[in-house]
Every structure is written in C-alpha cells, then in structure tokens.
Amino acid sequence: YTNLVENTRKYFSGKTVGDVGCNAGYLSILLANDEATSVMGFDIHELDLAAAEIFASRMCDDPSAISFHKGHVSENIDSLLSCETIFFVRSIYHLGKDADMLINKLNPGTTVIIECNEGHKKKLPNPDEIIPRPGKRLALKINVIPFLEERGFHIDDIFENVDNVVVATKK
C-alpha cells in the first residue's frame, strides 16, 4: 500500500477520504498518517473492523482522524458522499449494483482511486470483451474506464501498482 499512497498523494492530500473494503484498516491508517485530513474505512466484516480499530489505536498518529464503519455501501451512503476521495482497492467489483448507485450519486469533484484485479480475468467468459457494468467485470481496467466515463468521470491517471490503478474525478 505504501506505493499506492505515494502515487496518489496529490489526490487525497488535505481531503476527507473513504476506503471501501478497508479490511483490517492498513491502507486507512497509512492515509490518516500521511496527508489525508480524515479517513473513513468501510467494510462488511465485523472481525476485520474490530482488527482495524485495534491497529488504528496502536499505529495511527492521530486516532481521532480515522473511523471505521460496518455495512454495505447503501447503508453508509451519507458518509461516503461526504468523502472527497474514495479508494476501492480490489473492492469495487464486490459491490454489485451498489457500485453503480454510489458512482452515480457522488458529488462533482469527487475523486475515485480504483485498483483493479486482473486475476479475475480467468474467471470471466470472454475476458477481453469490454462490458462496463457492475459486477466482476469491474475488476478489469478495460471495463472500469468506460464505466466511469459513462457516468460523468474524467480519467486523471492510470498506473501500475499491484495491478492497474485508475484515478478519475467526477465532472
């Protein structure tokens, strides 16, 4: 995650950040310890969130700058809409139709940072076919880019981290 933080710093510095699918909170903690104003981690797994709380209390420079929230995107929509930058590290494809709902509701100026998961390519029929719709297809850069563009986003950056990373801002 340190490489991801370094490569995306200009997109989250001084901003309220969301980490969708935060797991045990490692990226959330790195963001809070870097230049994010505040960080909200979101996950559906209670045990991951409990671990995140423990790790944050031990590793976060300012524990008041970080919070964790349980539940699906639809249950946390107001908190997510207050974020200026939202990270989806190998998570947007898990949201199903909630990915479409969230992306459509985001405010103009909101930046999304999506790390894809090219490993899903082998799980898809016709993996090189471009089908920009919610679900497993959003694990691939070739689908994430048109998905975002069709919903009013400008692609700001594309780079490699563990997999392809797409950075886009809502117009």
CSV table of C-alpha atoms in Angstrom, one decimal:
chain,number,residue,atom,x,y,z
A,1,TYR,CA,0.0,0.0,0.0
A,2,THR,CA,2.9,2.4,0.5
A,3,ASN,CA,3.5,2.6,-3.2
A,4,LEU,CA,-0.2,3.3,-3.8
A,5,VAL,CA,-0.1,6.1,-1.1
A,6,GLU,CA,2.9,7.7,-2.7
A,7,ASN,CA,1.4,7.6,-6.2
A,8,THR,CA,-1.9,9.0,-5.2
A,9,ARG,CA,-0.9,11.5,-2.5
A,10,LYS,CA,-1.9,14.5,-4.7
A,11,TYR,CA,-5.4,13.2,-5.0
A,12,PHE,CA,-6.1,12.8,-1.2
A,13,SER,CA,-3.8,15.3,0.5
A,14,GLY,CA,-5.9,17.6,2.7
A,15,LYS,CA,-9.1,15.8,1.9
A,16,THR,CA,-11.7,13.6,3.6
A,17,VAL,CA,-11.0,10.1,2.3
A,18,GLY,CA,-13.1,6.9,2.2
A,19,ASP,CA,-11.6,3.4,2.0
A,20,VAL,CA,-14.3,1.0,0.7
A,21,GLY,CA,-13.4,-2.6,1.6
A,22,CYS,CA,-10.9,-1.5,4.2
A,23,ASN,CA,-10.4,-5.0,5.7
A,24,ALA,CA,-8.2,-4.6,8.8
A,25,GLY,CA,-7.6,-0.9,8.0
A,26,TYR,CA,-3.9,-0.9,6.9
A,27,LEU,CA,-4.5,1.5,3.9
A,28,SER,CA,-6.8,3.7,6.0
A,29,ILE,CA,-4.1,4.0,8.7
A,30,LEU,CA,-1.4,4.9,6.1
A,31,LEU,CA,-3.7,7.5,4.6
A,32,ALA,CA,-4.5,9.0,8.0
A,33,ASN,CA,-0.8,9.1,8.9
A,34,ASP,CA,0.0,10.8,5.6
A,35,GLU,CA,-1.7,13.9,4.3
A,36,ALA,CA,-5.4,13.0,4.5
A,37,THR,CA,-7.5,15.3,6.7
A,38,SER,CA,-9.7,12.4,7.9
A,39,VAL,CA,-10.3,8.8,6.8
A,40,MET,CA,-13.3,6.6,7.0
A,41,GLY,CA,-12.9,2.9,6.4
A,42,PHE,CA,-15.9,0.8,5.3
A,43,ASP,CA,-16.3,-3.0,5.4
A,44,ILE,CA,-19.0,-5.6,5.9
A,45,HIS,CA,-16.9,-7.9,8.1
A,46,GLU,CA,-17.2,-7.3,11.8
A,47,LEU,CA,-13.9,-9.1,12.7
A,48,ASP,CA,-11.9,-7.0,10.1
A,49,LEU,CA,-13.3,-3.8,11.5
A,50,ALA,CA,-12.5,-4.9,15.1
A,51,ALA,CA,-8.9,-5.5,14.0
A,52,ALA,CA,-8.9,-2.2,12.2
A,53,GLU,CA,-9.9,-0.4,15.4
A,54,ILE,CA,-7.1,-2.1,17.4
A,55,PHE,CA,-4.5,-1.4,14.7
A,56,ALA,CA,-5.6,2.2,14.4
A,57,SER,CA,-5.4,2.7,18.2
A,58,ARG,CA,-1.8,1.4,18.1
A,59,MET,CA,-0.5,2.7,14.7
A,60,CYS,CA,-2.4,5.9,13.9
A,61,ASP,CA,-0.6,9.1,14.7
A,62,ASP,CA,-4.0,10.8,15.4
A,63,PRO,CA,-6.7,8.2,16.1
A,64,SER,CA,-9.3,10.9,16.0
A,65,ALA,CA,-8.6,11.3,12.3
A,66,ILE,CA,-9.8,7.8,11.5
A,67,SER,CA,-13.1,6.0,11.9
A,68,PHE,CA,-14.5,2.6,10.7
A,69,HIS,CA,-18.0,1.8,9.6
A,70,LYS,CA,-19.8,-1.5,9.2
A,71,GLY,CA,-22.2,-2.2,6.4
A,72,HIS,CA,-22.8,-2.2,2.7
A,73,VAL,CA,-22.4,0.9,0.6
A,74,SER,CA,-26.1,1.6,0.6
A,75,GLU,CA,-26.1,1.7,4.4
A,76,ASN,CA,-23.2,4.2,4.5
A,77,ILE,CA,-24.2,6.4,1.6
A,78,ASP,CA,-24.3,9.7,3.5
A,79,SER,CA,-20.8,9.1,4.9
A,80,LEU,CA,-19.4,8.1,1.5
A,81,LEU,CA,-20.9,11.2,-0.1
A,82,SER,CA,-19.1,13.4,2.4
A,83,CYS,CA,-15.7,12.0,1.1
A,84,GLU,CA,-13.7,14.0,-1.4
A,85,THR,CA,-11.6,11.0,-2.4
A,86,ILE,CA,-12.6,7.3,-2.3
A,87,PHE,CA,-10.3,4.3,-2.6
A,88,PHE,CA,-11.5,1.0,-3.9
A,89,VAL,CA,-8.6,-1.4,-3.6
A,90,ARG,CA,-9.7,-4.6,-5.3
A,91,SER,CA,-13.2,-3.9,-4.0
A,92,ILE,CA,-15.5,-2.1,-6.5
A,93,TYR,CA,-16.4,-5.3,-8.3
A,94,HIS,CA,-17.7,-6.8,-5.0
A,95,LEU,CA,-20.3,-4.0,-4.7
A,96,GLY,CA,-22.6,-5.3,-7.5
A,97,LYS,CA,-25.3,-2.8,-8.4
A,98,ASP,CA,-24.3,-0.7,-5.3
A,99,ALA,CA,-21.2,0.3,-7.3
A,100,ASP,CA,-23.5,1.9,-9.9
A,101,MET,CA,-25.6,3.6,-7.3
A,102,LEU,CA,-22.6,5.0,-5.4
A,103,ILE,CA,-20.7,6.2,-8.5
A,104,ASN,CA,-23.8,7.9,-9.9
A,105,LYS,CA,-24.5,9.7,-6.6
A,106,LEU,CA,-21.0,11.0,-6.0
A,107,ASN,CA,-20.7,14.8,-6.0
A,108,PRO,CA,-18.9,16.6,-8.8
A,109,GLY,CA,-15.2,17.0,-7.9
A,110,THR,CA,-15.1,13.6,-6.0
A,111,THR,CA,-12.1,11.5,-7.0
A,112,VAL,CA,-12.1,7.7,-7.1
A,113,ILE,CA,-9.0,5.6,-7.0
A,114,ILE,CA,-9.7,2.1,-8.1
A,115,GLU,CA,-7.1,-0.7,-8.0
A,116,CYS,CA,-8.2,-3.4,-10.4
A,117,ASN,CA,-7.7,-7.2,-10.0
A,118,GLU,CA,-6.5,-8.6,-13.3
A,119,GLY,CA,-6.6,-12.1,-11.7
A,120,HIS,CA,-10.3,-12.1,-12.2
A,121,LYS,CA,-9.7,-12.2,-16.0
A,122,LYS,CA,-9.5,-16.0,-15.9
A,123,LYS,CA,-12.9,-16.1,-14.1
A,124,LEU,CA,-14.8,-14.3,-16.9
A,125,PRO,CA,-16.2,-15.6,-20.1
A,126,ASN,CA,-14.7,-13.5,-23.0
A,127,PRO,CA,-12.5,-11.5,-20.6
A,128,ASP,CA,-11.2,-9.2,-23.3
A,129,GLU,CA,-14.7,-8.1,-24.3
A,130,ILE,CA,-15.5,-4.6,-23.0
A,131,ILE,CA,-18.7,-4.7,-20.9
A,132,PRO,CA,-18.6,-1.8,-18.5
A,133,ARG,CA,-21.3,-2.9,-16.0
A,134,PRO,CA,-21.3,-3.6,-12.2
A,135,GLY,CA,-20.0,-6.9,-11.1
A,136,LYS,CA,-16.9,-9.0,-11.7
A,137,ARG,CA,-16.2,-7.1,-15.0
A,138,LEU,CA,-15.2,-4.1,-12.9
A,139,ALA,CA,-12.2,-6.0,-11.8
A,140,LEU,CA,-10.6,-5.1,-15.1
A,141,LYS,CA,-9.3,-1.7,-16.3
A,142,ILE,CA,-10.8,-2.2,-19.7
A,143,ASN,CA,-14.3,-2.1,-18.1
A,144,VAL,CA,-13.6,0.4,-15.2
A,145,ILE,CA,-12.6,3.2,-17.6
A,146,PRO,CA,-15.7,3.2,-19.8
A,147,PHE,CA,-17.9,2.5,-16.7
A,148,LEU,CA,-16.6,5.7,-15.1
A,149,GLU,CA,-16.6,7.8,-18.3
A,150,GLU,CA,-20.3,6.8,-19.0
A,151,ARG,CA,-21.1,8.1,-15.5
A,152,GLY,CA,-19.5,11.5,-15.9
A,153,PHE,CA,-16.0,11.0,-14.8
A,154,HIS,CA,-12.7,12.3,-16.2
A,155,ILE,CA,-9.8,9.8,-16.2
A,156,ASP,CA,-7.0,11.6,-14.4
A,157,ASP,CA,-4.3,8.9,-14.2
A,158,ILE,CA,-3.7,5.2,-14.9
A,159,PHE,CA,-0.7,3.4,-13.4
A,160,GLU,CA,0.5,0.1,-12.2
A,161,ASN,CA,0.6,-0.8,-8.5
A,162,VAL,CA,-0.1,-4.5,-7.7
A,163,ASP,CA,-2.5,-4.3,-10.6
A,164,ASN,CA,-3.8,-1.4,-12.8
A,165,VAL,CA,-4.9,1.7,-10.9
A,166,VAL,CA,-7.4,4.1,-12.4
A,167,VAL,CA,-7.8,7.6,-10.9
A,168,ALA,CA,-10.9,9.5,-12.0
A,169,THR,CA,-12.8,12.7,-11.0
A,170,LYS,CA,-16.5,13.3,-11.3
A,171,LYS,CA,-17.2,16.2,-13.6
